[in-house]
mmCIF file of C-alpha atoms in Angstrom:
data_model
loop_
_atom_site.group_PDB
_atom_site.id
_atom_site.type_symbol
_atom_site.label_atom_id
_atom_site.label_comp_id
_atom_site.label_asym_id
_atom_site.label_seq_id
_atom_site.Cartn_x
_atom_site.Cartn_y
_atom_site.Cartn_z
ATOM 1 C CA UNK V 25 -186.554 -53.888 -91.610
ATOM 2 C CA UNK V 26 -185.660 -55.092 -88.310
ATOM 3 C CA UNK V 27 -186.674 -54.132 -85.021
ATOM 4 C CA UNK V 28 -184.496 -53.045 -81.900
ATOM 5 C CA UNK V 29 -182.714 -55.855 -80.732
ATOM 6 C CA UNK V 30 -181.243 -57.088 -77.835
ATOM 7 C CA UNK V 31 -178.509 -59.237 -76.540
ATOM 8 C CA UNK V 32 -178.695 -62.123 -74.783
ATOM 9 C CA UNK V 33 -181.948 -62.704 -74.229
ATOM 10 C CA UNK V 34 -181.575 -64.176 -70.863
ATOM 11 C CA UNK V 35 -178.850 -63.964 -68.411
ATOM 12 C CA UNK V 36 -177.989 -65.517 -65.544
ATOM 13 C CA UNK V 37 -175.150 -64.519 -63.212
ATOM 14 C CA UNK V 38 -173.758 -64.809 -59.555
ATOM 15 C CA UNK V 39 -173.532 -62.553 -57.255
ATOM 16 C CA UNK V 40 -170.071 -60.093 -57.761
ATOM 17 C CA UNK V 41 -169.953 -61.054 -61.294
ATOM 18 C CA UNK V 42 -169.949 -58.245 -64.284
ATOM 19 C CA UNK V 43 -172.467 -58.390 -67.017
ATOM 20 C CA UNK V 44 -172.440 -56.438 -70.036
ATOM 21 C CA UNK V 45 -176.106 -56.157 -72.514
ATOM 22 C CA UNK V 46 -176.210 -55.129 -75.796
ATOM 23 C CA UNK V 47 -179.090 -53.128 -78.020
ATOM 24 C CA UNK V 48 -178.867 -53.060 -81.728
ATOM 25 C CA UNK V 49 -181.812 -49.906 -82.034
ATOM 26 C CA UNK V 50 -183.524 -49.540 -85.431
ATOM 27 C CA UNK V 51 -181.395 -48.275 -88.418
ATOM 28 C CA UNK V 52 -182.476 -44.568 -88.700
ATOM 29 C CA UNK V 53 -182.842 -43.680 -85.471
ATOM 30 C CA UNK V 54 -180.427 -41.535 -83.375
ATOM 31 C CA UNK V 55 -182.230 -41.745 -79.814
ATOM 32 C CA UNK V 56 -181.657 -44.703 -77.549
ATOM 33 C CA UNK V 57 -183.184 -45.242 -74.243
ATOM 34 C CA UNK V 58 -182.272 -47.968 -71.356
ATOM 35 C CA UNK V 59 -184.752 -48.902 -68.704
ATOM 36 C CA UNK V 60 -185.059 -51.682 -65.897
ATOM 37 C CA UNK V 61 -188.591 -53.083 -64.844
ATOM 38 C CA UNK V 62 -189.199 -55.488 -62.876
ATOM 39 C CA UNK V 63 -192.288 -57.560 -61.834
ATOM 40 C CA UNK V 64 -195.508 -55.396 -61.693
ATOM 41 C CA UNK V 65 -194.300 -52.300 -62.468
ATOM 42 C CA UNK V 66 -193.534 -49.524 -65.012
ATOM 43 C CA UNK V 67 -190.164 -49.631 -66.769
ATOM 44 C CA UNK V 68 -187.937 -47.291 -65.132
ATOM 45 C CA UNK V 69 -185.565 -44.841 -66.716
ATOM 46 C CA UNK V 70 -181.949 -45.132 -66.651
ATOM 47 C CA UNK V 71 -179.948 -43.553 -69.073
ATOM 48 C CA UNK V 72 -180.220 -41.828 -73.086
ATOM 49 C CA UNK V 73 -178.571 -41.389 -75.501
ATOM 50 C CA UNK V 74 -178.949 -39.239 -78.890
ATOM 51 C CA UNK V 75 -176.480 -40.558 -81.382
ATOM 52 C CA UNK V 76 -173.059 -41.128 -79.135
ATOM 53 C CA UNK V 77 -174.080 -38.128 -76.486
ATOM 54 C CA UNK V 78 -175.322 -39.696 -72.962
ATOM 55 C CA UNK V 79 -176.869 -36.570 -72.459
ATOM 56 C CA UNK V 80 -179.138 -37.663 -69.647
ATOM 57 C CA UNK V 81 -178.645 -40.574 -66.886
ATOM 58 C CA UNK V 82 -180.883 -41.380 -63.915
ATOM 59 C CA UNK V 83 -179.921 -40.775 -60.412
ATOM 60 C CA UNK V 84 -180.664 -44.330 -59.482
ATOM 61 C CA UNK V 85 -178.279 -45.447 -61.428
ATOM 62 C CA UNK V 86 -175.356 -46.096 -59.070
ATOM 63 C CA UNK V 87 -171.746 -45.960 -60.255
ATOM 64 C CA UNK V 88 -171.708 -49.980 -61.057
ATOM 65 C CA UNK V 89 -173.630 -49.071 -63.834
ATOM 66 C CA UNK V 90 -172.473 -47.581 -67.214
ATOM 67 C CA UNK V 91 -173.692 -47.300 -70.255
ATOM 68 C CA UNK V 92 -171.728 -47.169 -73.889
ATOM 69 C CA UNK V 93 -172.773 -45.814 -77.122
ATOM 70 C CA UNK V 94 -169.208 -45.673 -78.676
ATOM 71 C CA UNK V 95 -170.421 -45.098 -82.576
ATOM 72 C CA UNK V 96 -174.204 -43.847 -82.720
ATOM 73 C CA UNK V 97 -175.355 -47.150 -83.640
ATOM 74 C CA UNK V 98 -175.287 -49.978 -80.536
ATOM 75 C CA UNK V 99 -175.284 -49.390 -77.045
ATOM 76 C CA UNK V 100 -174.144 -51.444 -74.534
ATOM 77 C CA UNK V 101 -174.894 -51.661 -70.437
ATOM 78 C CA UNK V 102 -172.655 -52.992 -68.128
ATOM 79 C CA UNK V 103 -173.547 -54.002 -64.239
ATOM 80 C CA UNK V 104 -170.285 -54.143 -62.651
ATOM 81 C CA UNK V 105 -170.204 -56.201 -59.180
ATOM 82 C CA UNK V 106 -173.978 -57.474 -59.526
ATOM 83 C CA UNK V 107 -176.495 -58.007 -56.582
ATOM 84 C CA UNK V 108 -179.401 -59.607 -56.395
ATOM 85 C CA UNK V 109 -181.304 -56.300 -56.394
ATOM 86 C CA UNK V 110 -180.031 -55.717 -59.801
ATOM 87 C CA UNK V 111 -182.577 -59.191 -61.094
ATOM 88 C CA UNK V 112 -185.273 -57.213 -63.888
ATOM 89 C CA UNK V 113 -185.786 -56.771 -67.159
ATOM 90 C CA UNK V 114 -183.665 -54.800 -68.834
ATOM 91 C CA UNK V 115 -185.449 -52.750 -71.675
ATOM 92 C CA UNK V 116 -184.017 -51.035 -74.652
ATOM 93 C CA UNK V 117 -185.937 -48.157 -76.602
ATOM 94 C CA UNK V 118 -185.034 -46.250 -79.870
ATOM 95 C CA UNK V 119 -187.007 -43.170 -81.637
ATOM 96 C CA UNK V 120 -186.348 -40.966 -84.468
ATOM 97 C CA UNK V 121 -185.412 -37.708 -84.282
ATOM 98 C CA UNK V 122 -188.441 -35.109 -84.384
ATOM 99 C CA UNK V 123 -191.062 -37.988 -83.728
ATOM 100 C CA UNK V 124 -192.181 -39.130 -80.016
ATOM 101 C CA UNK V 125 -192.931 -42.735 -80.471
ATOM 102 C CA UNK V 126 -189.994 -45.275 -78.845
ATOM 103 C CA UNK V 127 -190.000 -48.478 -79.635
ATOM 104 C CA UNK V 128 -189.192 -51.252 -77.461
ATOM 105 C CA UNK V 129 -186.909 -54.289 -77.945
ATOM 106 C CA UNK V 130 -187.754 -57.926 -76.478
ATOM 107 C CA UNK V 131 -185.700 -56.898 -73.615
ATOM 108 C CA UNK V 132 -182.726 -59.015 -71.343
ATOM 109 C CA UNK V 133 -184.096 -60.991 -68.586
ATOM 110 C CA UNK V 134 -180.873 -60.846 -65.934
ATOM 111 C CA UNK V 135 -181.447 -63.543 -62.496
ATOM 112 C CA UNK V 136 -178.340 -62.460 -60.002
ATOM 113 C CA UNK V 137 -178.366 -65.474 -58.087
ATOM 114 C CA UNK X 11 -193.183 -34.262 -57.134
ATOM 115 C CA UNK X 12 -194.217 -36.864 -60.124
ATOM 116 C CA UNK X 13 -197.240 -39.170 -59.648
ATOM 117 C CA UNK X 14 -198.887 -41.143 -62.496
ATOM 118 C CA UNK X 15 -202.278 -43.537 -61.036
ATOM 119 C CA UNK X 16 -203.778 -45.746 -62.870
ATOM 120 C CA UNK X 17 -206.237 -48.627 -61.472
ATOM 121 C CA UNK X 18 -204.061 -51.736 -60.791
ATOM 122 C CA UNK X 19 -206.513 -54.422 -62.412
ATOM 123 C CA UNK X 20 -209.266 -54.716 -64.651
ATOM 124 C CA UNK X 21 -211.291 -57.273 -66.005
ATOM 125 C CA UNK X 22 -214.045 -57.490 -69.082
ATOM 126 C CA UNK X 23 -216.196 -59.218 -71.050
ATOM 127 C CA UNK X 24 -215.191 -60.484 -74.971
ATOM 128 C CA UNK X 25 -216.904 -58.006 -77.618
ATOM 129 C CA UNK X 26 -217.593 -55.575 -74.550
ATOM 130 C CA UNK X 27 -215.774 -51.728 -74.527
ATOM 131 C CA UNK X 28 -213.446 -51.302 -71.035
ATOM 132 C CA UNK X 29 -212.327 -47.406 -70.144
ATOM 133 C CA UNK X 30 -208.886 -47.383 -68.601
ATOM 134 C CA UNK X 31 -207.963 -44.254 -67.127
ATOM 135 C CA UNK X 32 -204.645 -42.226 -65.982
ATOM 136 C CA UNK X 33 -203.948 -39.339 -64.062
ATOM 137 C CA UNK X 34 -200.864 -37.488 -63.905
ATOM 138 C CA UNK X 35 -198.931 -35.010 -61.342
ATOM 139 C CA UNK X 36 -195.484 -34.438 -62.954
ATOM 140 C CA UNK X 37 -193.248 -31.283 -63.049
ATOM 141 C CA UNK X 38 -194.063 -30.860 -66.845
ATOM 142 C CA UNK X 39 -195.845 -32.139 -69.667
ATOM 143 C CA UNK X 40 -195.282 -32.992 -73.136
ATOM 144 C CA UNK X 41 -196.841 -36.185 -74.360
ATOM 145 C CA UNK X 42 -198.980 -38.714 -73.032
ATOM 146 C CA UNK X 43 -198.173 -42.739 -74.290
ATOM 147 C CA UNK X 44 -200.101 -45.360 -73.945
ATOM 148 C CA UNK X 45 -198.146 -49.086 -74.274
ATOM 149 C CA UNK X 46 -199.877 -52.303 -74.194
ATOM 150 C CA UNK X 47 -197.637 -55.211 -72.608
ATOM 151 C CA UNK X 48 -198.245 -58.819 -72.485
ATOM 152 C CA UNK X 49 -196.909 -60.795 -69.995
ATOM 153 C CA UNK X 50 -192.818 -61.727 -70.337
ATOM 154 C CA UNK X 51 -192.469 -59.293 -73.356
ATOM 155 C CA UNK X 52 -191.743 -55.612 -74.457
ATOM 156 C CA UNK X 53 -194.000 -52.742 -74.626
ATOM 157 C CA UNK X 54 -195.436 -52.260 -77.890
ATOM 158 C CA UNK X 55 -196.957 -48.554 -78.909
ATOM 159 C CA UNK X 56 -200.452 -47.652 -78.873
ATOM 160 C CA UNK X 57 -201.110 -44.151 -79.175
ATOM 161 C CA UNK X 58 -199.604 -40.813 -78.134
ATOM 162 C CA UNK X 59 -201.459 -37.758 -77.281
ATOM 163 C CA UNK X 60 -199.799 -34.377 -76.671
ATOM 164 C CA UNK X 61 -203.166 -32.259 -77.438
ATOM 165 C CA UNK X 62 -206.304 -31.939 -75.587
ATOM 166 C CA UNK X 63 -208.896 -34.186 -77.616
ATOM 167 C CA UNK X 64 -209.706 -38.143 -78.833
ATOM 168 C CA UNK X 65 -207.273 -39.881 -81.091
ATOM 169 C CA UNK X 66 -208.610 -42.752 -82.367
ATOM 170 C CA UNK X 67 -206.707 -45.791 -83.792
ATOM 171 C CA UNK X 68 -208.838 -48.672 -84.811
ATOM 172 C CA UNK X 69 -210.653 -50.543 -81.618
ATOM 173 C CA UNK X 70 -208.174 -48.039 -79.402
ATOM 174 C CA UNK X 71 -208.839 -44.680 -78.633
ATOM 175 C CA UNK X 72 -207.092 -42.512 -76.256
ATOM 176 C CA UNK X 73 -208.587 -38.889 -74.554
ATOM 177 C CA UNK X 74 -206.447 -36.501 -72.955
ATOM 178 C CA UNK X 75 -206.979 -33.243 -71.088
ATOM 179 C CA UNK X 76 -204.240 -31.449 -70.218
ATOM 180 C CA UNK X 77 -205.969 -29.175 -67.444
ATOM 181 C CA UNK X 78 -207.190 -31.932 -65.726
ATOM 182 C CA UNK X 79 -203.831 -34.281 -65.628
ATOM 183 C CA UNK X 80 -205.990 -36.961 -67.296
ATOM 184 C CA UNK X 81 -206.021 -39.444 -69.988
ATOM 185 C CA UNK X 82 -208.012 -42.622 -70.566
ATOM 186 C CA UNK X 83 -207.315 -45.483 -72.889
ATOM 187 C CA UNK X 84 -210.936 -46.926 -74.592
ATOM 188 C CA UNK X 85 -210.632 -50.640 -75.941
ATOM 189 C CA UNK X 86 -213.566 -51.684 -78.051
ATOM 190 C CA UNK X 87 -214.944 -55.061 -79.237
ATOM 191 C CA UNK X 88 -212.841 -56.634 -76.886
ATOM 192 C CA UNK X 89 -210.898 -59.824 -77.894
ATOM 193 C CA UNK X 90 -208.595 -61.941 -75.665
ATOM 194 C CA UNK X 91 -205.591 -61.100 -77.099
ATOM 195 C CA UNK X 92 -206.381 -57.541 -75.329
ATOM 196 C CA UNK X 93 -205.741 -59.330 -71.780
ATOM 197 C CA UNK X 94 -201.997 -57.659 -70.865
ATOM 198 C CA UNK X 95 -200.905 -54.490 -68.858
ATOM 199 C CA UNK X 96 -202.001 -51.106 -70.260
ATOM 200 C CA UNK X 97 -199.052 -48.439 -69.198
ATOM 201 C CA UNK X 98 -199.287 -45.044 -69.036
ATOM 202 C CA UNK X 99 -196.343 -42.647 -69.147
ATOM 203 C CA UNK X 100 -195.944 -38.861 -69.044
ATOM 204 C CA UNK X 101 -192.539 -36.851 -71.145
ATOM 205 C CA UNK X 102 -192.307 -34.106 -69.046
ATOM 206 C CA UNK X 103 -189.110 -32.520 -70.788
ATOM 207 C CA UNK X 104 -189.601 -28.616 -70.580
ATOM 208 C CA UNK X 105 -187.713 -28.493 -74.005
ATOM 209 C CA UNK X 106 -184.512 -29.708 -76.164
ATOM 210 C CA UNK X 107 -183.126 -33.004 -74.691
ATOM 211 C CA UNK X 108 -185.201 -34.088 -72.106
ATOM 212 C CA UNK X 109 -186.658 -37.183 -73.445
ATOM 213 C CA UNK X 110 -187.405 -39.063 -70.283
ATOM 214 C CA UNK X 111 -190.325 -41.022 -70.019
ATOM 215 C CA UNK X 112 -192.074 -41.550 -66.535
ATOM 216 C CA UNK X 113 -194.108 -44.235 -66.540
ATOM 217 C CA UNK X 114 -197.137 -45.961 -64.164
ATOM 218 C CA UNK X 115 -196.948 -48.701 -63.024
ATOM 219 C CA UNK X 116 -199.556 -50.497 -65.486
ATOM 220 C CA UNK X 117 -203.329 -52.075 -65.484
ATOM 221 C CA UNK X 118 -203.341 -55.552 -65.990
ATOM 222 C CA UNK X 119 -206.397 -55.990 -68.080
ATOM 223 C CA UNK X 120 -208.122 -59.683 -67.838
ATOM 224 C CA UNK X 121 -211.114 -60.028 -70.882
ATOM 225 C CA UNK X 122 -212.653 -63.404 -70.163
ATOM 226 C CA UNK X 123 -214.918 -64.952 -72.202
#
């Protein structure tokens, strides 16, 4: 069994461009979480998903900013028009239905330069 | 408003015990997490505590008390693998959906030998 993974690894982009991220969560879970940290703080919610339902998204994420869960499975984030304010680490959760614990994938580093 | 402290830094002795504590102001309450993060890489799961009382979990051990907004994380027999940021984070969904997770903003731990 696999872990959640994510997609590239590390990105670097200029400053306008669009980037899109992709999560592969593990198999049997239907929850899916996206958050941003950056250095020296807590990761910080953005958006959820339980199987394809965005059924909550953070008010700090501004409308360049949308997140896809077309099937259940993978979700993908997309900046659109990045600035440099937009450089963290974007993290990617996924939990089980009925049980608490998410679990974290080895996160996309994104540089806006 | 929501407010999760916990001390910035921390350092220890190898083989010693080290007490890292969290309070907690948020609008609700249903689960306390602690994740251990080393430096570049995901947060990994260490315990989760949603009723008054000790869990413990091999050389961790987390306390909560739900009256008091307060949880502490106990690392024992310290080993320098431990050194990494010890986050804290609060669900305060009321019910159904609301899986948020809000999150301090971490205690780097430092063990030296």
């Amino acid at each position: 069994d696999t872990g959640v993974s994510q997609d590239p690894r590390h990105k670097i982009t200029k400053r306008g461009q669009n980037v899109t991220f992709r999560c592969d969560p593990i198999s049997e879970h239907n929850r899916l979480y996206w958050y941003r940290q950056t250095l020296g703080q807590g990761p910080e919610f953005l958006t959820y998903f339980q199987n394809e339902a965005q059924l909550e998204k953070s008010r700090l994420l501004s409308d360049r900013f949308s997140a896809e869960r077309p099937k259940g499975s993978f979700s993908t984030l997309e900046i659109q028009r990045t600035e440099q304010g937009d450089s963290a680490m974007y993290l990617c959760a996924s939990s089980q239905e009925n049980q608490e614990t998410q679990y974290f994938g080895p996160g996309t580093r994104l540089l806006v330069l | 408003g929501q407010n999760i402290d916990q001390p910035t830094e921390m350092t220890a002795t190898e083989g010693a015990i080290v007490q890292i504590n969290c309070t907690y102001q948020t609008s609700g309450f249903n689960g306390l997490f602690w994740y251990q993060q080393h430096a570049g890489e995901a947060p990994t799961f260490l315990s989760y505590n949603v009723l008054d009382g000790l869990e413990e979990k091999g050389r961790f051990s987390s306390f909560l008390s739900r009256s008091k907004g307060y949880s502490y994380l106990l690392l024992k027999e310290l080993q320098m693998k431990d050194s990494a940021s010890y986050l804290c984070a609060v669900r305060e969904g009321r019910a159904g959906n609301n899986r948020k997770l809000i999150w301090g903003l971490g205690t780097s731990l430092a063990v030296n030998p």
